[in-house]
Tab-separated table of C-alpha atoms and ligand atoms in Angstrom:
chain	number	residue	atom	x	y	z
A	1	MET	CA	-5.468	7.449	25.314
A	2	GLU	CA	-2.707	9.100	23.542
A	3	ALA	CA	-2.973	9.569	19.828
A	4	VAL	CA	-1.171	11.421	17.011
A	5	VAL	CA	-3.744	13.960	15.924
A	6	LEU	CA	-3.447	15.823	12.450
A	7	VAL	CA	-4.509	19.169	13.746
A	8	SER	CA	-4.513	21.000	10.439
A	9	PHE	CA	-3.623	19.983	6.895
A	10	GLY	CA	-0.092	20.810	5.895
A	11	VAL	CA	3.362	20.214	7.176
A	12	PRO	CA	4.553	17.082	9.015
A	13	GLU	CA	4.743	19.049	12.378
A	14	ASN	CA	0.945	19.360	12.322
A	15	LEU	CA	0.959	15.639	13.463
A	16	GLN	CA	0.893	16.225	17.251
A	17	MET	CA	0.714	13.840	20.260
A	18	ARG	CA	-2.669	14.577	22.235
A	19	GLN	CA	-4.899	13.004	24.808
A	20	VAL	CA	-8.065	12.229	23.190
A	21	PRO	CA	-11.062	10.239	24.678
A	22	ASP	CA	-10.827	6.517	24.687
A	23	PRO	CA	-12.958	5.005	21.765
A	24	SER	CA	-15.475	2.344	22.502
A	25	PRO	CA	-16.777	-0.120	19.892
A	26	GLY	CA	-20.379	0.069	18.345
A	27	GLN	CA	-22.434	-2.427	16.349
A	28	ASP	CA	-20.279	-4.858	14.012
A	29	GLU	CA	-17.067	-3.167	15.554
A	30	VAL	CA	-14.239	-4.133	17.707
A	31	LEU	CA	-11.712	-2.215	19.749
A	32	LEU	CA	-8.152	-2.879	18.925
A	33	ARG	CA	-5.142	-2.122	21.162
A	34	VAL	CA	-2.850	-1.179	18.472
A	35	GLN	CA	0.505	-2.696	18.451
A	36	ALA	CA	1.861	-1.265	15.354
A	37	CYS	CA	0.822	1.097	12.515
A	38	GLY	CA	2.705	1.607	9.102
A	39	VAL	CA	3.382	4.851	7.463
A	40	CYS	CA	2.359	4.972	4.093
A	41	PHE	CA	2.823	7.633	1.336
A	42	HIS	CA	-0.996	7.650	1.290
A	43	ASP	CA	-0.725	9.163	4.626
A	44	VAL	CA	1.674	11.800	3.372
A	45	ILE	CA	-1.028	12.752	0.684
A	46	ASN	CA	-3.656	12.638	3.375
A	47	ARG	CA	-1.690	14.945	5.690
A	48	ARG	CA	-1.305	17.602	2.925
A	49	GLY	CA	-5.086	17.650	2.611
A	50	ASP	CA	-5.245	16.145	-0.738
A	51	LEU	CA	-7.890	13.551	0.149
A	52	PRO	CA	-11.212	14.779	-0.024
A	53	ARG	CA	-13.112	12.644	2.564
A	54	THR	CA	-10.561	13.510	5.608
A	55	ASN	CA	-11.807	16.237	8.139
A	56	VAL	CA	-9.330	17.594	10.668
A	57	PRO	CA	-8.604	16.958	13.424
A	58	ALA	CA	-7.927	13.439	12.261
A	59	ILE	CA	-6.082	10.458	13.373
A	60	LEU	CA	-4.511	9.025	10.327
A	61	GLY	CA	-3.219	5.458	9.678
A	62	HIS	CA	-4.715	2.633	7.646
A	63	GLU	CA	-2.010	0.041	8.287
A	64	ALA	CA	-2.743	-0.957	11.805
A	65	ALA	CA	-2.361	-4.337	13.767
A	66	GLY	CA	-3.313	-5.173	17.114
A	67	GLN	CA	-5.285	-7.528	19.600
A	68	VAL	CA	-9.096	-7.260	19.885
A	69	ILE	CA	-9.699	-6.263	23.420
A	70	GLU	CA	-13.358	-5.568	23.315
A	71	VAL	CA	-16.107	-6.690	20.909
A	72	GLY	CA	-19.261	-4.716	19.957
A	73	SER	CA	-22.662	-5.757	19.690
A	74	GLY	CA	-23.659	-8.049	16.647
A	75	VAL	CA	-20.013	-9.158	15.869
A	76	GLU	CA	-19.682	-12.843	14.834
A	77	GLY	CA	-16.286	-14.594	14.434
A	78	TRP	CA	-14.158	-12.283	16.461
A	79	SER	CA	-13.195	-12.667	20.074
A	80	VAL	CA	-11.121	-10.832	22.587
A	81	GLY	CA	-7.422	-11.744	22.221
A	82	ASP	CA	-7.759	-12.264	18.443
A	83	ARG	CA	-5.012	-10.966	16.347
A	84	ALA	CA	-6.023	-8.417	13.596
A	85	ALA	CA	-4.868	-6.195	10.947
A	86	THR	CA	-6.721	-3.474	9.096
A	87	LEU	CA	-7.700	-3.844	5.449
A	88	GLN	CA	-7.304	-0.230	3.879
A	89	ARG	CA	-11.019	0.245	3.263
A	90	LEU	CA	-14.428	-1.315	4.257
A	91	HIS	CA	-16.838	-3.080	1.979
A	92	CYS	CA	-20.469	-4.107	2.437
A	93	GLY	CA	-20.063	-7.814	1.586
A	94	ASP	CA	-23.600	-8.053	-0.054
A	95	CYS	CA	-23.539	-5.883	-3.168
A	96	ARG	CA	-22.766	-7.331	-6.754
A	97	HIS	CA	-19.124	-6.225	-6.521
A	98	CYS	CA	-18.471	-7.709	-3.087
A	99	SER	CA	-20.466	-11.008	-4.125
A	100	GLY	CA	-18.113	-11.166	-7.178
A	101	GLY	CA	-14.937	-10.981	-5.075
A	102	ARG	CA	-14.325	-7.341	-6.092
A	103	ASN	CA	-14.528	-5.684	-2.716
A	104	SER	CA	-12.539	-2.701	-3.724
A	105	LEU	CA	-15.339	-1.516	-6.167
A	106	CYS	CA	-18.010	-1.717	-3.425
A	107	LYS	CA	-19.963	1.622	-3.248
A	108	GLU	CA	-22.270	0.775	-0.273
A	109	ASP	CA	-19.553	1.123	2.390
A	110	THR	CA	-16.268	3.009	1.071
A	111	ARG	CA	-14.987	4.090	4.466
A	112	PHE	CA	-11.313	4.157	4.792
A	113	PHE	CA	-9.330	3.987	7.933
A	114	GLY	CA	-7.464	7.115	8.597
A	115	GLU	CA	-10.262	9.063	6.530
A	116	GLU	CA	-13.864	8.624	7.614
A	117	ILE	CA	-12.733	6.171	10.387
A	118	PRO	CA	-10.050	7.258	12.930
A	119	GLY	CA	-6.956	5.229	11.999
A	120	GLY	CA	-4.051	3.553	13.803
A	121	TYR	CA	-1.755	6.471	14.979
A	122	ALA	CA	-3.176	5.777	18.372
A	123	ASP	CA	-3.043	3.603	21.545
A	124	TYR	CA	-6.403	2.099	20.513
A	125	MET	CA	-8.887	2.254	17.618
A	126	VAL	CA	-12.243	1.102	16.797
A	127	ALA	CA	-12.449	-1.103	13.663
A	128	PRO	CA	-15.628	-2.470	11.837
A	129	VAL	CA	-14.865	-5.963	11.386
A	130	ALA	CA	-15.461	-5.689	7.697
A	131	GLY	CA	-12.209	-3.895	7.529
A	132	LEU	CA	-10.110	-6.515	9.401
A	133	GLY	CA	-8.072	-9.619	8.414
A	134	ARG	CA	-6.648	-12.342	10.680
A	135	VAL	CA	-3.125	-12.270	11.690
A	136	PRO	CA	-1.431	-15.615	12.159
A	137	GLN	CA	0.304	-16.130	15.478
A	138	GLU	CA	3.899	-16.261	14.190
A	139	VAL	CA	3.754	-12.806	12.327
A	140	GLU	CA	5.335	-9.963	14.239
A	141	TRP	CA	3.275	-6.934	14.786
A	142	PRO	CA	5.035	-4.375	12.600
A	143	VAL	CA	5.062	-7.027	9.761
A	144	ALA	CA	1.354	-7.740	10.407
A	145	ALA	CA	0.466	-3.924	10.286
A	146	THR	CA	2.316	-3.324	6.902
A	147	ALA	CA	1.345	-6.429	5.203
A	148	CYS	CA	-2.044	-5.488	3.628
A	149	CYS	CA	-0.813	-2.289	1.979
A	150	THR	CA	2.652	-3.601	0.694
A	151	SER	CA	2.449	-7.342	0.207
A	152	GLY	CA	-1.238	-7.657	-0.008
A	153	THR	CA	-1.315	-4.943	-2.599
A	154	ALA	CA	1.343	-6.717	-4.433
A	155	VAL	CA	-0.725	-9.859	-4.597
A	156	HIS	CA	-3.611	-7.642	-5.905
A	157	VAL	CA	-1.455	-5.918	-8.533
A	158	VAL	CA	0.699	-8.669	-9.696
A	159	ARG	CA	-1.818	-11.582	-9.658
A	160	THR	CA	-5.352	-10.279	-9.570
A	161	ARG	CA	-5.170	-7.275	-11.616
A	162	GLY	CA	-1.859	-7.788	-13.464
A	163	ARG	CA	-2.466	-11.507	-14.223
A	164	VAL	CA	1.246	-11.811	-14.610
A	165	GLN	CA	2.194	-15.097	-16.452
A	166	ARG	CA	5.383	-17.021	-16.203
A	167	GLY	CA	7.884	-15.806	-18.788
A	168	GLU	CA	6.411	-12.340	-19.046
A	169	THR	CA	8.514	-9.342	-18.733
A	170	VAL	CA	7.217	-6.994	-15.913
A	171	LEU	CA	8.272	-3.325	-15.528
A	172	ILE	CA	7.851	-1.916	-12.000
A	173	THR	CA	8.304	1.867	-11.299
A	174	GLY	CA	8.869	3.015	-7.757
A	175	ALA	CA	10.376	-0.367	-7.181
A	176	SER	CA	12.342	0.352	-4.210
A	177	GLY	CA	9.288	1.494	-2.055
A	178	GLY	CA	7.189	-0.668	0.259
A	179	VAL	CA	4.747	-2.080	-2.419
A	180	GLY	CA	7.428	-2.082	-5.107
A	181	MET	CA	9.845	-4.328	-3.161
A	182	GLN	CA	7.058	-6.825	-2.535
A	183	ALA	CA	5.878	-6.737	-6.304
A	184	VAL	CA	9.554	-7.434	-7.373
A	185	GLN	CA	9.750	-10.412	-5.226
A	186	LEU	CA	6.377	-11.698	-6.140
A	187	ALA	CA	6.626	-11.106	-9.949
A	188	ARG	CA	9.918	-12.996	-9.720
A	189	HIS	CA	8.534	-15.777	-7.525
A	190	ASP	CA	5.716	-16.239	-10.153
A	191	GLY	CA	8.119	-16.727	-12.975
A	192	ALA	CA	8.441	-13.202	-14.670
A	193	ARG	CA	11.406	-11.331	-15.974
A	194	VAL	CA	11.495	-8.344	-13.616
A	195	ILE	CA	12.815	-4.944	-14.709
A	196	ALA	CA	12.762	-2.563	-11.681
A	197	VAL	CA	12.994	1.387	-12.234
A	198	THR	CA	14.250	3.527	-9.476
A	199	SER	CA	15.592	7.047	-9.251
A	200	SER	CA	18.611	6.335	-7.174
A	201	GLU	CA	21.704	4.360	-7.898
A	202	ARG	CA	21.834	3.553	-4.164
A	203	LYS	CA	19.036	1.321	-4.497
A	204	VAL	CA	20.320	-0.911	-7.262
A	205	ASP	CA	21.841	-3.607	-4.978
A	206	VAL	CA	18.766	-3.979	-2.736
A	207	LEU	CA	16.545	-4.330	-5.875
A	208	ARG	CA	18.790	-6.993	-7.341
A	209	GLU	CA	18.734	-8.862	-3.926
A	210	ALA	CA	14.894	-8.726	-4.084
A	211	GLY	CA	14.907	-10.458	-7.378
A	212	ALA	CA	15.109	-7.844	-10.161
A	213	HIS	CA	16.695	-9.230	-13.178
A	214	GLU	CA	17.443	-5.783	-14.425
A	215	VAL	CA	17.568	-2.331	-12.716
A	216	VAL	CA	17.119	0.803	-14.602
A	217	VAL	CA	18.263	3.864	-12.608
A	218	SER	CA	16.543	6.746	-14.122
A	219	GLY	CA	16.930	10.093	-12.105
A	220	ASP	CA	15.133	12.059	-15.006
A	221	LEU	CA	12.390	9.423	-15.455
A	222	ASP	CA	13.037	8.892	-19.007
A	223	PHE	CA	13.352	5.148	-18.994
A	224	SER	CA	11.230	3.800	-21.727
A	225	ARG	CA	14.051	3.723	-24.331
A	226	GLN	CA	16.272	1.781	-21.906
A	227	VAL	CA	13.411	-0.837	-21.337
A	228	ARG	CA	12.986	-1.116	-24.994
A	229	ASP	CA	16.767	-1.584	-25.498
A	230	LEU	CA	16.696	-4.408	-22.775
A	231	THR	CA	13.581	-6.267	-24.139
A	232	GLY	CA	13.189	-5.615	-27.867
A	233	GLU	CA	9.508	-5.078	-28.100
A	234	GLY	CA	8.935	-3.639	-24.598
A	235	ALA	CA	7.640	-4.846	-21.360
A	236	ASP	CA	4.481	-7.150	-21.291
A	237	VAL	CA	3.132	-5.658	-18.106
A	238	ALA	CA	3.890	-2.313	-16.428
A	239	LEU	CA	3.198	-1.976	-12.762
A	240	GLU	CA	2.815	1.775	-12.190
A	241	ILE	CA	3.336	2.580	-8.496
A	242	VAL	CA	4.574	6.133	-9.181
A	243	GLY	CA	1.518	7.290	-11.214
A	244	SER	CA	1.319	10.447	-13.083
A	245	LEU	CA	5.174	11.272	-13.058
A	246	THR	CA	6.076	7.902	-14.805
A	247	PHE	CA	2.862	7.133	-16.583
A	248	GLU	CA	3.678	8.275	-20.006
A	249	GLN	CA	7.177	6.536	-19.952
A	250	SER	CA	5.587	3.293	-18.714
A	251	MET	CA	2.984	3.443	-21.585
A	252	ARG	CA	5.917	3.986	-24.209
A	253	ALA	CA	7.788	0.989	-22.684
A	254	LEU	CA	5.053	-1.551	-23.161
A	255	ALA	CA	5.147	-4.110	-25.842
A	256	PRO	CA	2.284	-4.533	-28.362
A	257	GLY	CA	-0.733	-5.981	-26.333
A	258	GLY	CA	0.860	-4.861	-23.010
A	259	ARG	CA	-1.120	-3.896	-19.854
A	260	LEU	CA	-0.485	-1.063	-17.528
A	261	VAL	CA	-1.680	-1.657	-14.076
A	262	VAL	CA	-1.965	1.574	-12.096
A	263	VAL	CA	-1.746	1.249	-8.340
A	264	GLY	CA	-0.067	4.404	-7.110
A	265	ASN	CA	-0.078	8.151	-7.743
A	266	LEU	CA	2.215	9.869	-5.547
A	267	LYS	CA	1.463	13.322	-7.155
A	268	THR	CA	-2.276	13.478	-7.345
A	269	GLN	CA	-2.295	15.073	-10.962
A	270	SER	CA	-3.558	14.206	-14.351
A	271	VAL	CA	-1.761	12.664	-17.379
A	272	ALA	CA	-2.074	13.224	-21.233
A	273	ILE	CA	-2.765	9.845	-23.043
A	274	ASN	CA	-2.315	9.479	-26.816
A	275	PRO	CA	-5.257	7.346	-27.787
A	276	GLY	CA	-3.419	6.496	-31.058
A	277	LEU	CA	-0.776	4.620	-29.038
A	278	VAL	CA	-3.332	2.826	-27.064
A	279	ILE	CA	-5.054	1.769	-30.389
A	280	VAL	CA	-2.077	0.610	-32.508
A	281	LYS	CA	-0.775	-1.376	-29.611
A	282	GLU	CA	-3.986	-2.501	-28.227
A	283	LEU	CA	-2.644	-1.467	-24.793
A	284	GLU	CA	-4.836	-2.220	-21.765
A	285	ILE	CA	-4.908	0.092	-18.758
A	286	ARG	CA	-6.116	-1.379	-15.618
A	287	GLY	CA	-6.459	0.162	-12.081
A	288	ALA	CA	-5.638	-1.698	-8.840
A	289	TYR	CA	-7.133	-0.605	-5.560
A	290	ALA	CA	-6.914	-1.909	-2.082
A	291	THR	CA	-6.590	-5.425	-0.939
A	292	THR	CA	-9.220	-8.150	-0.014
A	293	ARG	CA	-8.967	-10.365	3.036
A	294	GLU	CA	-8.122	-13.363	0.857
A	295	GLU	CA	-5.259	-11.369	-0.603
A	296	LEU	CA	-3.804	-10.508	2.816
A	297	GLY	CA	-4.104	-14.210	3.697
A	298	GLN	CA	-2.032	-14.887	0.515
A	299	ALA	CA	0.506	-12.463	1.706
A	300	PHE	CA	0.832	-14.156	5.120
A	301	GLU	CA	1.159	-17.501	3.278
A	302	LEU	CA	3.865	-16.200	1.104
A	303	PHE	CA	5.770	-15.146	4.217
A	304	ALA	CA	5.345	-18.346	5.683
A	305	THR	CA	6.951	-20.195	2.724
A	306	GLY	CA	9.763	-17.559	2.413
A	307	ALA	CA	8.451	-16.603	-1.274
A	308	LEU	CA	8.117	-12.993	0.178
A	309	ARG	CA	10.283	-11.284	2.688
A	310	PRO	CA	8.364	-8.477	4.394
A	311	TRP	CA	10.528	-5.491	4.798
A	312	VAL	CA	10.037	-3.259	7.754
A	313	SER	CA	13.033	-0.940	7.622
A	314	GLU	CA	12.523	0.822	10.985
A	315	VAL	CA	10.251	0.802	13.989
A	316	LEU	CA	9.709	4.263	15.501
A	317	PRO	CA	7.802	5.537	18.589
A	318	LEU	CA	4.247	6.696	17.736
A	319	SER	CA	5.382	10.337	18.827
A	320	ASP	CA	7.817	10.383	15.684
A	321	ALA	CA	4.986	10.079	13.238
A	322	TRP	CA	5.887	13.596	11.980
A	323	ARG	CA	9.585	12.537	11.540
A	324	ALA	CA	8.430	9.495	9.676
A	325	HIS	CA	6.355	11.775	7.229
A	326	GLN	CA	9.406	13.985	6.789
A	327	ARG	CA	11.597	11.166	5.923
A	328	LEU	CA	9.144	9.646	3.392
A	329	GLU	CA	8.780	12.904	1.676
A	330	ALA	CA	12.501	13.487	1.442
A	331	ARG	CA	12.539	9.808	-0.268
A	332	ASP	CA	14.951	8.829	2.648
A	333	VAL	CA	13.122	5.416	3.210
A	334	THR	CA	13.683	2.120	1.610
A	335	GLY	CA	10.962	-0.385	2.730
A	336	ARG	CA	8.441	0.579	5.277
A	337	LEU	CA	8.587	2.810	8.583
A	338	VAL	CA	6.207	1.530	11.362
A	339	LEU	CA	5.039	3.340	14.435
A	340	THR	CA	4.541	1.634	17.770
A	341	PRO	CA	2.490	3.177	20.602
A	342	ASP	CA	3.921	3.260	24.293
A	343	HIS	CA	0.955	1.387	26.053
B	1	ZN	ZN1	-0.777	2.048	2.930
B	2	ZN	ZN1	-20.228	-4.174	-1.419
């Protein structure tokens, strides 16, 4: 089969089309004919060599969708022809975290598509069924591929981890990206007042259309004062999609008792926290990681009712993976880019 292989860590041009052996499914795995694979900033971080569990040569891509075309031994509940999309990571299904519904915390099986398991930048991929969700018939492949990491993640962040309540004010950084656009829509749908932060004036209209009540343009990433001016006390919840670069500003923008939900870290670096601020404002800092099968199902339901509009901005041939990476790094993308193999 053909696949885009990351031949060595570094520049986008290291993503090269290659002939590789056809994969075949083992125990508890299926073979998917990949129909679409989203390109996520996580892939950029992975390509640069900043994720410790990936070894090159590697096939990236954790946002894949396709049909099951072969079923390995021991697989129950999946058959040839089923429509599937990958969850970002696997989980064991048995440990105390999995039993409690917090699959993201499972330590028994932490494999991630595109890292330890070859991903979806390929004609075909093998997927352990623990890492798959079902795709309804009416959902198109590019939307199916990106639903988990954008809309599913938004469900995880806004509802499961953020516990956003009607009437609360929600600040969202990196709001014009794939997760951000979905989080803006979902928080609005769930009754929150939404303040979106973006670095670019060009993205204001699209964020307002998505449902943001206020859009703060902050090229220098100094937005906490503007948020306090808009809200008085500050935001009740900050959804931190950018990570270290905006973390301190998001903390300062919180109202007393506010919660900071951290879901993205574009630059993998540390931040300084003033414990005094956390103490006197009784702030909560929560992480949010990956999407459960149930949350992916919620995302598909939100599409069906029109509450969420999936936003695939462009579909590119698989061989353009390197270009997609270049554009993502240049912040030239609103929404999601998706690759499709040429079967
Ligand atoms: Zn992703
Ligand atoms: Zn587990």
